[in-house]
Coordinates of C-alpha atoms in Angstrom, one line a residue:
Chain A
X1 CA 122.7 88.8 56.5
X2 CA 124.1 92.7 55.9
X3 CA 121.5 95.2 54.4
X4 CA 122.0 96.5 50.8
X5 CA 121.0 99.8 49.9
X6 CA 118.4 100.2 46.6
X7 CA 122.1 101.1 44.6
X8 CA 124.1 98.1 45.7
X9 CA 124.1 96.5 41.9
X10 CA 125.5 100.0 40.8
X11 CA 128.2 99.9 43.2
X12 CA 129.4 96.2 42.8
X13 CA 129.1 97.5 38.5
X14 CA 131.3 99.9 39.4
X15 CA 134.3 97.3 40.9
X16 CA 133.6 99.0 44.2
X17 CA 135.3 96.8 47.0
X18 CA 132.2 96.6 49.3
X19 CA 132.9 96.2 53.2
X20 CA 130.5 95.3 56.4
X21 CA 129.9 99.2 58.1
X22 CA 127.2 99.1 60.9
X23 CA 125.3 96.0 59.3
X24 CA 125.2 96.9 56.0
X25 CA 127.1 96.0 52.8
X26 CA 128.5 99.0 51.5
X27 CA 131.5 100.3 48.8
X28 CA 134.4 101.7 50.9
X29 CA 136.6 102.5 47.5
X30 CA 135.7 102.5 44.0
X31 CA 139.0 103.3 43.0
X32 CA 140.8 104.7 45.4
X33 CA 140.4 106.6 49.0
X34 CA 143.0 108.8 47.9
X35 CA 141.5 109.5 44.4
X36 CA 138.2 109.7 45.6
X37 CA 139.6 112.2 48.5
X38 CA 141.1 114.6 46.1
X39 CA 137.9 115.0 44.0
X40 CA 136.2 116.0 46.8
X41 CA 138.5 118.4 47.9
X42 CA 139.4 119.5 44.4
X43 CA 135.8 118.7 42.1
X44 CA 133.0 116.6 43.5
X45 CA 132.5 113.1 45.0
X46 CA 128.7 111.0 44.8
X47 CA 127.9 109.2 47.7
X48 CA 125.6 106.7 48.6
X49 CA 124.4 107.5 52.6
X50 CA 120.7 105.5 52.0
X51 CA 122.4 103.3 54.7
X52 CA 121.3 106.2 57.5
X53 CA 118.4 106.3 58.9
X54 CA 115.8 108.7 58.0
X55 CA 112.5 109.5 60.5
X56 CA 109.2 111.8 60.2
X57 CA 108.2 113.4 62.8
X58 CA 104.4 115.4 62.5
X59 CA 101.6 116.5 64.4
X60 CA 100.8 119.4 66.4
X61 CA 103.8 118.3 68.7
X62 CA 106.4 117.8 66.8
X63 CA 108.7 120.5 67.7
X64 CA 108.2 120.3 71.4
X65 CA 108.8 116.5 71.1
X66 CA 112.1 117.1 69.4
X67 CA 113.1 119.6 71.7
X68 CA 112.0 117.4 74.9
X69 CA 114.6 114.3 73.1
X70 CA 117.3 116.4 71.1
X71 CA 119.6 119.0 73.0
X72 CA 119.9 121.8 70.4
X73 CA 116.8 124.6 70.2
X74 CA 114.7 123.1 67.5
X75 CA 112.5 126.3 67.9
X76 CA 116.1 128.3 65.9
X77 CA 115.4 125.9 63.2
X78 CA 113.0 127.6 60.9
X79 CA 111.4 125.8 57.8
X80 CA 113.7 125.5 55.1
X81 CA 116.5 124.9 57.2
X82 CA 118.5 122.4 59.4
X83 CA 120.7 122.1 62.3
X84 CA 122.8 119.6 63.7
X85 CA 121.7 117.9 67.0
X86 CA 122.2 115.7 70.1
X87 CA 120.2 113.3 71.5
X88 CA 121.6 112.0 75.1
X89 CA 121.0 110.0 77.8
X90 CA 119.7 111.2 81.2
X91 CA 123.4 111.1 82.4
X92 CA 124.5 113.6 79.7
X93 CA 126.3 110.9 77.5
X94 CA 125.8 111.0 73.6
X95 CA 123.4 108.1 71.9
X96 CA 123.7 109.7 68.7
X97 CA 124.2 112.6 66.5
X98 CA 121.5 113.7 64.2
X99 CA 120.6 116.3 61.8
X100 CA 116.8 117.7 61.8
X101 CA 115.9 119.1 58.7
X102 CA 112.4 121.8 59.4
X103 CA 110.7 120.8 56.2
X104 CA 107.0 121.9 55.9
X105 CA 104.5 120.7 58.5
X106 CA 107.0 118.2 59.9
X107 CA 110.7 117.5 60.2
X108 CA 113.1 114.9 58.7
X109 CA 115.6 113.4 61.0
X110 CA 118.6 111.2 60.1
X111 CA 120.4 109.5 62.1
X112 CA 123.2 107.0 61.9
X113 CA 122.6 103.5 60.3
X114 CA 124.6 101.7 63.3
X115 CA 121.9 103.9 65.4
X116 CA 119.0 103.4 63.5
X117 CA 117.2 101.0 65.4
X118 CA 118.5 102.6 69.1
X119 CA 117.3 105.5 67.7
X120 CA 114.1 104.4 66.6
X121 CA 113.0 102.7 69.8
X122 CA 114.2 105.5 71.9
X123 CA 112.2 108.2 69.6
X124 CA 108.9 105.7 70.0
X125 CA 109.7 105.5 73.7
X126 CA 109.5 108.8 74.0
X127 CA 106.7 110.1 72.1
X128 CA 103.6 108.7 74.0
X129 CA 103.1 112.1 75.8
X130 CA 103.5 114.2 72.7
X131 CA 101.3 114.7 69.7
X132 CA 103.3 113.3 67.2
X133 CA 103.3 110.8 64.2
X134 CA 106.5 108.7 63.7
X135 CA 107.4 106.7 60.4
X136 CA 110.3 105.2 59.5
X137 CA 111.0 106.6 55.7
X138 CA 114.4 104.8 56.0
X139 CA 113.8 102.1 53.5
X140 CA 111.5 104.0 51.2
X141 CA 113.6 106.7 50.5
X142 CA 117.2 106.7 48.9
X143 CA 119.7 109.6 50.5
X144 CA 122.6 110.4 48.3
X145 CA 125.4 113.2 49.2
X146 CA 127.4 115.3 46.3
X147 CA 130.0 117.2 48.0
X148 CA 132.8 119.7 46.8
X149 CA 133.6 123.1 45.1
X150 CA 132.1 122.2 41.7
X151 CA 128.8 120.9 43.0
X152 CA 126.6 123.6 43.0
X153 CA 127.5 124.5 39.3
X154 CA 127.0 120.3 38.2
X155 CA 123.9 120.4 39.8
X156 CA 122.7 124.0 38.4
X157 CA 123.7 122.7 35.1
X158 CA 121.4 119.9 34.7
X159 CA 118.4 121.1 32.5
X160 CA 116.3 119.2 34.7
X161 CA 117.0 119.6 38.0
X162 CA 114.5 122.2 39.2
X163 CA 114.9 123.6 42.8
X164 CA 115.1 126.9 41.8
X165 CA 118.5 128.1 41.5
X166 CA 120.9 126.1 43.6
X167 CA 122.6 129.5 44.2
X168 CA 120.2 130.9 46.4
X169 CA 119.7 127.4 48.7
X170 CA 121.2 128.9 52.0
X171 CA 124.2 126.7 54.2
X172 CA 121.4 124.7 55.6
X173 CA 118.8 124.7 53.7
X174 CA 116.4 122.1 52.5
X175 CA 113.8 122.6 49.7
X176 CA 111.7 120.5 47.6
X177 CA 113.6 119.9 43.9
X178 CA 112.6 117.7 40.6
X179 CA 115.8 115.8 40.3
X180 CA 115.8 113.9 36.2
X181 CA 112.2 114.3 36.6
X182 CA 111.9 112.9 40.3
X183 CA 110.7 114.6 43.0
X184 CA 112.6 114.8 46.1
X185 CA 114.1 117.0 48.5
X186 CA 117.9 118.7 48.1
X187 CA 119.8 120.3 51.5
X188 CA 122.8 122.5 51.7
X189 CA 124.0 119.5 54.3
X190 CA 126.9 117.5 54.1
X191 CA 130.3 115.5 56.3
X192 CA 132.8 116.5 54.2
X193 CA 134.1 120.0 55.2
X194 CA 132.9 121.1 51.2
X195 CA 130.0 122.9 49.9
X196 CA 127.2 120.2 49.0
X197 CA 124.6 119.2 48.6
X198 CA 122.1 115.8 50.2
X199 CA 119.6 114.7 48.3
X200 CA 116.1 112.3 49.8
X201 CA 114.1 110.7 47.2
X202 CA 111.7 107.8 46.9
X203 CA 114.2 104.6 47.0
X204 CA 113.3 103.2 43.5
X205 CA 114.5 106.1 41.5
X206 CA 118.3 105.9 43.1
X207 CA 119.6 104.1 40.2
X208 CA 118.3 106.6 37.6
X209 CA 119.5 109.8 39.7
X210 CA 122.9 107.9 40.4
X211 CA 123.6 107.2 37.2
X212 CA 122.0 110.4 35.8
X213 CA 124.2 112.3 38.2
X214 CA 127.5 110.1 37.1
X215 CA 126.9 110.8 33.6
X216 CA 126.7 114.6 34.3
X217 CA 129.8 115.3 36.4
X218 CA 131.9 112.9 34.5
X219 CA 134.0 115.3 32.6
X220 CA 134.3 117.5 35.2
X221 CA 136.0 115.8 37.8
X222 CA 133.1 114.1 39.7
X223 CA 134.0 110.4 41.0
X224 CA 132.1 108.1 43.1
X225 CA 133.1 108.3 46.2
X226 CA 132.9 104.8 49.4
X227 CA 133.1 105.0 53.0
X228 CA 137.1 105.2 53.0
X229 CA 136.6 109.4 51.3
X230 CA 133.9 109.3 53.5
X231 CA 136.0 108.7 57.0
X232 CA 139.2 110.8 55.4
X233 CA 137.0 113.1 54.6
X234 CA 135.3 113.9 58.2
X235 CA 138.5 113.3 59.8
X236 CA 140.2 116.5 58.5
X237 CA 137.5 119.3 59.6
X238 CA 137.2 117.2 62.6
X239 CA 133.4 116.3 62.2
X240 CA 132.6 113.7 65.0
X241 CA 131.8 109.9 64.3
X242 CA 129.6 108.1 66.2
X243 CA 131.4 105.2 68.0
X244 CA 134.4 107.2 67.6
X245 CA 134.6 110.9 68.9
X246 CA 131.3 110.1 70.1
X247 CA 129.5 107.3 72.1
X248 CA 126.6 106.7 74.6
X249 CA 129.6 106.9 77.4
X250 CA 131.1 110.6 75.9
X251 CA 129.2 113.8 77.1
X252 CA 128.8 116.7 74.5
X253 CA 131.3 119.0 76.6
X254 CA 134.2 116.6 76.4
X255 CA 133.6 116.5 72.9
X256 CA 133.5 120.1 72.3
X257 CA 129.7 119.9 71.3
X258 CA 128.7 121.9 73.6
X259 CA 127.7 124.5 71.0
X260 CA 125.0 121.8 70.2
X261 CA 123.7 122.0 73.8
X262 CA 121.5 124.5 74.6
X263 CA 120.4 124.5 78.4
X264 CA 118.4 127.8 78.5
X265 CA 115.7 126.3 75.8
X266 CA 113.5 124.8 78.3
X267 CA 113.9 121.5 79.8
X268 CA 115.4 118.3 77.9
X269 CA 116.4 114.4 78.5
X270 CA 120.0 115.2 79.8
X271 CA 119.7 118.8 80.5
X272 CA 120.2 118.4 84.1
X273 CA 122.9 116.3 83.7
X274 CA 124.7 118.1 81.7
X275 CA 123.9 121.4 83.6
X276 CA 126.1 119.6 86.0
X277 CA 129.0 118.8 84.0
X278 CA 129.3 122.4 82.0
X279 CA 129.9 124.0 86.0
X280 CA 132.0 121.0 86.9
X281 CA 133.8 121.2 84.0
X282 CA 134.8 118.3 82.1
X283 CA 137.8 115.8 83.1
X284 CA 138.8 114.9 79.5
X285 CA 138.7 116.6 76.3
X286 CA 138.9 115.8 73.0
X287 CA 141.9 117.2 71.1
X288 CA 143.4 116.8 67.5
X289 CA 147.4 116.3 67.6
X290 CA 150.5 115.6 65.2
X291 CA 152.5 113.4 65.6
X292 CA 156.3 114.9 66.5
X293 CA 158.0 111.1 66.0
X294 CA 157.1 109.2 62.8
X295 CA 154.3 106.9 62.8
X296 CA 150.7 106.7 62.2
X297 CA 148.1 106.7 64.9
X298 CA 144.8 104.2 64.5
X299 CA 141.5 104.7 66.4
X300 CA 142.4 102.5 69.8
X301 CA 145.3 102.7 70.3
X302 CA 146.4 104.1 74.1
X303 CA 148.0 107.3 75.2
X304 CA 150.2 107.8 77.8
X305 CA 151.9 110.9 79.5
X306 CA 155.5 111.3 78.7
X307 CA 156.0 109.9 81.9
X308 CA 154.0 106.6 80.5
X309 CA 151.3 106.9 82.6
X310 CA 148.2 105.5 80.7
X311 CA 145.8 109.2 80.1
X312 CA 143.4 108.3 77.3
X313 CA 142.9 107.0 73.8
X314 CA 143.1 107.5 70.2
X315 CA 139.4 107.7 68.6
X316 CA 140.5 108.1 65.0
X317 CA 144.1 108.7 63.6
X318 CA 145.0 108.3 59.6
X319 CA 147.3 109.5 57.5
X320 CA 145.3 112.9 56.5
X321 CA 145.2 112.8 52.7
X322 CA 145.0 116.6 51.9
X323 CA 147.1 117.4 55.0
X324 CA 149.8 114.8 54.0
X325 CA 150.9 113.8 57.7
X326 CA 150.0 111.5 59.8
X327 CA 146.9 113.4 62.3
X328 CA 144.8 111.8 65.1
X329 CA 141.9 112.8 67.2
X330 CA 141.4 111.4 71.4
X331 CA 140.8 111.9 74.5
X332 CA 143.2 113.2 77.0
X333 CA 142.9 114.6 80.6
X334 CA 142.0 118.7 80.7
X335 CA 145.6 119.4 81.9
X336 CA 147.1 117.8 78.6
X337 CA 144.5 119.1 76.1
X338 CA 145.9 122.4 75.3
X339 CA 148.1 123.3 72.1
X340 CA 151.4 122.1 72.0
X341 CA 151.2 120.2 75.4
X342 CA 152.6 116.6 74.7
X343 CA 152.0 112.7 74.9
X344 CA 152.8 109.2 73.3
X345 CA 150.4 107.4 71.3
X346 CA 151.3 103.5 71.8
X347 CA 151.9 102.4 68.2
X348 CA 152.3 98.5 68.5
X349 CA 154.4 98.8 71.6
X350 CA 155.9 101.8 71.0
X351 CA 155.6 105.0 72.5
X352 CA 155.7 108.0 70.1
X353 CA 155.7 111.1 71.0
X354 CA 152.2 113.6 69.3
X355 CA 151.9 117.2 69.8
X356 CA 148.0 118.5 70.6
X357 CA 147.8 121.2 68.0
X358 CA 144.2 123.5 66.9
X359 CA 141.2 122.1 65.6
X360 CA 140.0 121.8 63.0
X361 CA 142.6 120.3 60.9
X362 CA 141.3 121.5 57.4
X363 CA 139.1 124.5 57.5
X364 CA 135.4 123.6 56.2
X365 CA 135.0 125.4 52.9
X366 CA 131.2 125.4 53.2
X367 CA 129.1 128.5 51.6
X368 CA 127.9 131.0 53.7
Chain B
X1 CA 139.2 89.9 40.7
X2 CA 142.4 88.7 39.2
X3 CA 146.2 89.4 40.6
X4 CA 149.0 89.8 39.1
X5 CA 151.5 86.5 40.4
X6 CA 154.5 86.1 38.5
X7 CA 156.1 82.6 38.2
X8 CA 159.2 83.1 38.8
X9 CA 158.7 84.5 42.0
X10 CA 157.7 82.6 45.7
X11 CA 155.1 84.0 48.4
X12 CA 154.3 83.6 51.7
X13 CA 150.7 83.0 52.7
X14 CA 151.6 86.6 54.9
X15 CA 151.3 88.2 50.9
X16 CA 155.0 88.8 50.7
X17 CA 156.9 87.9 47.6
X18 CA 160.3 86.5 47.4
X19 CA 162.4 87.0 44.1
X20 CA 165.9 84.8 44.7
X21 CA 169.0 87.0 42.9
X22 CA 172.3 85.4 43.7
X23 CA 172.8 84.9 47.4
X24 CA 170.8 87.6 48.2
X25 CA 166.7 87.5 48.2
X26 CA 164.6 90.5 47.1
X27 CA 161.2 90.6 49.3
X28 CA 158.2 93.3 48.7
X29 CA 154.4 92.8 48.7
X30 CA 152.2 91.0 46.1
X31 CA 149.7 92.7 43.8
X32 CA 147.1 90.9 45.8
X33 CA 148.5 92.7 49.1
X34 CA 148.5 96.3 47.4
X35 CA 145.3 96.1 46.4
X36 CA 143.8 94.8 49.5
X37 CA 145.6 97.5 51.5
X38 CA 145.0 100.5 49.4
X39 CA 146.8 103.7 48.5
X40 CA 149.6 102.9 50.3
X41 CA 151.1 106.5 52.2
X42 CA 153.8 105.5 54.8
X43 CA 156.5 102.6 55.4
X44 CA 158.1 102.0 58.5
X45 CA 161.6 99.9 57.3
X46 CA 164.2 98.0 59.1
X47 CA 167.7 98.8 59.2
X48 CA 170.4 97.3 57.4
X49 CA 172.3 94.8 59.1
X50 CA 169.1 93.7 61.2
X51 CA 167.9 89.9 61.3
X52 CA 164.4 88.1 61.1
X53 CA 164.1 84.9 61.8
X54 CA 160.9 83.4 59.0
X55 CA 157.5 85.0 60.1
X56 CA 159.4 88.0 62.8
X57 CA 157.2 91.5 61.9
X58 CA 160.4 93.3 59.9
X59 CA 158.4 96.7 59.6
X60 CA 154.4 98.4 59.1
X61 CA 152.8 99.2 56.1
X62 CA 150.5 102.4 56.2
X63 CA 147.3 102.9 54.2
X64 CA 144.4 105.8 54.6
X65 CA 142.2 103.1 55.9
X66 CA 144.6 100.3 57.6
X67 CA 148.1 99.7 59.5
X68 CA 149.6 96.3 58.5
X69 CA 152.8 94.2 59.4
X70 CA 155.0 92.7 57.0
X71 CA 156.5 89.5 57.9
X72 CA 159.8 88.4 56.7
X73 CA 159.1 85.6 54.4
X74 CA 162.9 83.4 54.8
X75 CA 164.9 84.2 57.6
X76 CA 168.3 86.2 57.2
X77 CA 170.4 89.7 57.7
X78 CA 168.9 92.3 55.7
X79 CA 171.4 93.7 53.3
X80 CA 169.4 96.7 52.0
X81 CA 166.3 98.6 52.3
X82 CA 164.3 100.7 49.2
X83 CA 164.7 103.7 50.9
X84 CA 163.2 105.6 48.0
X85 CA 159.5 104.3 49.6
X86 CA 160.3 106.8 52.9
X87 CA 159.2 109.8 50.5
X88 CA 157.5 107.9 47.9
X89 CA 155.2 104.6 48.8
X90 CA 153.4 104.8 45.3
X91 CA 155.6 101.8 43.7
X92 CA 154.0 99.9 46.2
X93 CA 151.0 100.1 44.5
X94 CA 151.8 101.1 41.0
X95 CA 155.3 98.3 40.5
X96 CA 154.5 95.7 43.5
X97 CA 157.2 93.7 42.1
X98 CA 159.7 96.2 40.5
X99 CA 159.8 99.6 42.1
X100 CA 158.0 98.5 45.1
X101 CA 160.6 96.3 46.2
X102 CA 160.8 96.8 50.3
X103 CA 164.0 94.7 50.9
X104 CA 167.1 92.4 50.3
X105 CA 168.0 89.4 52.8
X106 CA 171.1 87.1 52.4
X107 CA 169.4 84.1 51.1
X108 CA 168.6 81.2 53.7
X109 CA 167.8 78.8 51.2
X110 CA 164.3 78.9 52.9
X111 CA 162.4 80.5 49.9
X112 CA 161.8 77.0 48.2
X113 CA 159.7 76.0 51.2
X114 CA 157.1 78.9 50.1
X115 CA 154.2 78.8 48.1
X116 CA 154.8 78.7 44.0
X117 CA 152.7 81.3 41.8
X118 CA 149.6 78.9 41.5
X119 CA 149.8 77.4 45.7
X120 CA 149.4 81.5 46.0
X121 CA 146.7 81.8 44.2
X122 CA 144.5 79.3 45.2
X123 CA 145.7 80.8 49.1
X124 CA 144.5 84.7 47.5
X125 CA 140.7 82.5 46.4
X126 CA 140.5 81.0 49.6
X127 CA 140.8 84.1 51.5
X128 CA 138.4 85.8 49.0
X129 CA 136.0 83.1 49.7

């Protein structure tokens, strides 16, 4: 049986075609990827993310216990603000990617919904020696995401949306807001490569604040925006997808997340491990290419060296909407991973030739 | 959900359409298909002169989300291709049955054995379960 988030009646109202992702039932179009793409880029798209998962962590331990699991230096992360993070095996590989959000006396962690559970019983496993206080706020709160240029100004607009002035909420930062007379939390978060916003509230109100929210960016451009925008979206500024660009095999290095990793913070699950494979270096990289023949790359499908030697592996590849060509992320040994070295991606049978050229694709447009 | 399915045309159970004009047969994708797939932003299309035999993978169809194979519904030489969908693929989705043609085949005489407008259509509900 797939989960339904608290707005699934709104999004089969809306004619959304609704698909399985990660265990749950949720809208991958409305109308259409493309459509929904461009307001993004171009105005503002609503999305429903209540499908990720969504942890407290409190008590007199709470950041050394997040430091001790995560790989990024929790103690940078000062309240009112967030930071991306890793959490990773002992062996260095990925088993998820998380943002922590510093709110006061205790921190707000999401993590994917494929990863919730993992996640869960890995956070529980670890937490016996700490001072901390878990809960699962997953299926009590609702988590929606309005991303692009005209976001800020929709959401300033509102007579009742009270979180201050939006204008002064910092890349990064979370605060407390009165959303349509709810109360909830708003973050200058997103996975879209746009300005925007996230927004946490208690689960039974998502229907009033997604429709309230419809209603007010109507005329401006705002759409409703499924998991298709969503992946197109994340694909261009080259944000990582779990089970993609990441996975519990993948170390942060090879997926240029090494910026997430900070070794000198004190010891971490991993950090010895991946002590190792930063001197070592790592054998494979991640790299974003072009293709040079016509023809569309798809997550899975091989690569070879011109010479057709098998090398690596396609994690995501789409026809980039706002780039309008055919673009691909995957792995590939360290010797073919610089810009403009050459390989095939084996479309169907065929070998055609891609080009590795600079990440990211689209240049994030988020405020600083 | 309902789909446009004209009656005049024939479709194989791979969502192709089949529209018989003299000898020749004009093939493209049903509204049913178009929908299913998405925006539709690349076509890979076979050359002229080239034969299928019923059910041989004749060329891809791109959307944002999915890659997909047409299938040649009768079997026969293709006699032209739309190349108007190499820079444009929105007939696809806008004119599945007009503008969004894909291709002409020298009739086979095989198109009769394919689904009528209402066989489709109970093969579109099935798959919709």
């Amino acid at each position: 049986m797939l989960k339904q988030t608290p707005l699934y009646a709104q999004h089969v109202a809306l004619g959304a075609r609704m698909v399985e992702f990660g265990g749950w039932n949720m809208p991958v179009q409305y109308s259409s990827i493309l459509e929904e793409h461009a307001a993004v880029r171009s105005t503002a798209g609503l999305f429903d993310i209540s499908h990720m998962g969504r942890f407290i962590v409190s008590g007199a331990d709470a950041e050394a216990f997040l430091q001790h699991i995560t790989t990024y230096d929790v103690a940078k992360i000062a309240v009112g603000q967030s930071n991306y993070s890793l959490l990773c095996h002992p062996h260095g590989g990925i088993i998820d990617d998380i943002f922590i959000y510093h709110l006061p006396d205790e921190y707000l962690v999401v993590v994917n919904a494929s990863n919730r559970d993992k996640d869960w019983t890995w956070f529980q496993q670890h937490a016996e020696d700490f001072d901390v206080t878990l809960e699962d706020r997953s299926d009590s709160w609702a988590m929606l995401a309005i991303q692009g240029p005209i976001a800020e100004a929709l959401l300033n607009a509102a007579d009742d949306v009270e979180a201050d002035d939006l204008t002064y909420l910092p890349f990064h930062g979370v605060a407390l807001c009165r959303l349509f007379g709810v109360d909830g939390l708003i973050a200058r978060t997103g996975y879209t490569g746009e300005d925007g916003f996230e927004l946490f509230f208690s689960a039974g109100h998502a229907p009033l604040i997604w429709e309230s929210l419809l209603t007010l960016g109507q005329s401006a451009g705002l759409k409703p925006c499924g998991l298709g925008a969503r992946d197109s979206l994340r694909f261009e500024p080259c944000l990582a997808l779990y089970g993609h660009e990441i996975a519990d095999d993948i170390n942060p290095y090879e997926a240029r997340l090494g910026w997430v990793v900070k070794l000198n913070k004190g010891d971490f699950i991993g950090r010895d491990a991946l002590q190792r494979i930063k001197q070592a270096g790592p054998s494979r990289r991640l790299v974003g290419f072009e293709m040079v023949e016509r023809g569309v790359p798809r997550g899975g499908y091989p690569i070879h060296s011109v010479d057709g030697e098998p090398i690596g592996a396609v994690t995501t590849g789409m026809p980039a909407p706002t780039l309008s060509k055919p673009l691909g992320l995957g792995y590939v040994p360290v010797a073919s991973a610089h810009t403009d070295s050459e390989f095939d991606v084996i479309i169907r049978g065929k070998s055609v030739r891609a080009r590795v050229v600079k990440t990211p694709f689209y240049a994030a447009r988020y405020k600083k | 959900m309902s789909f446009n399915t004209p009656l005049d045309l024939r479709y194989a159970e791979s969502h192709e359409w089949v529209r018989v004009e003299g000898d020749e047969v004009v093939v493209g994708i049903t509204d049913y298909a178009q929908d299913a797939l998405g925006d539709i932003v690349y076509v890979e299309l076979p050359a002229v002169g080239a034969t299928f035999n019923a059910g041989d993978v004749f060329g891809v169809i791109e959307s944002v989300k999915a890659s997909s194979d047409l299938y040649a519904p009768v079997s026969g030489e293709v006699t032209a291709v739309n190349t108007d969908l190499e820079d444009d693929q929105a007939p696809i989705n806008s004119d599945p049955y007009g503008a969004g043609w894909i291709l002409r085949m020298k009739s086979s005489g095989e198109e009769s054995a394919l689904l009528d407008a209402a066989a489709y259509e109970k093969h579109v509900a099935e798959q919709q379960h």
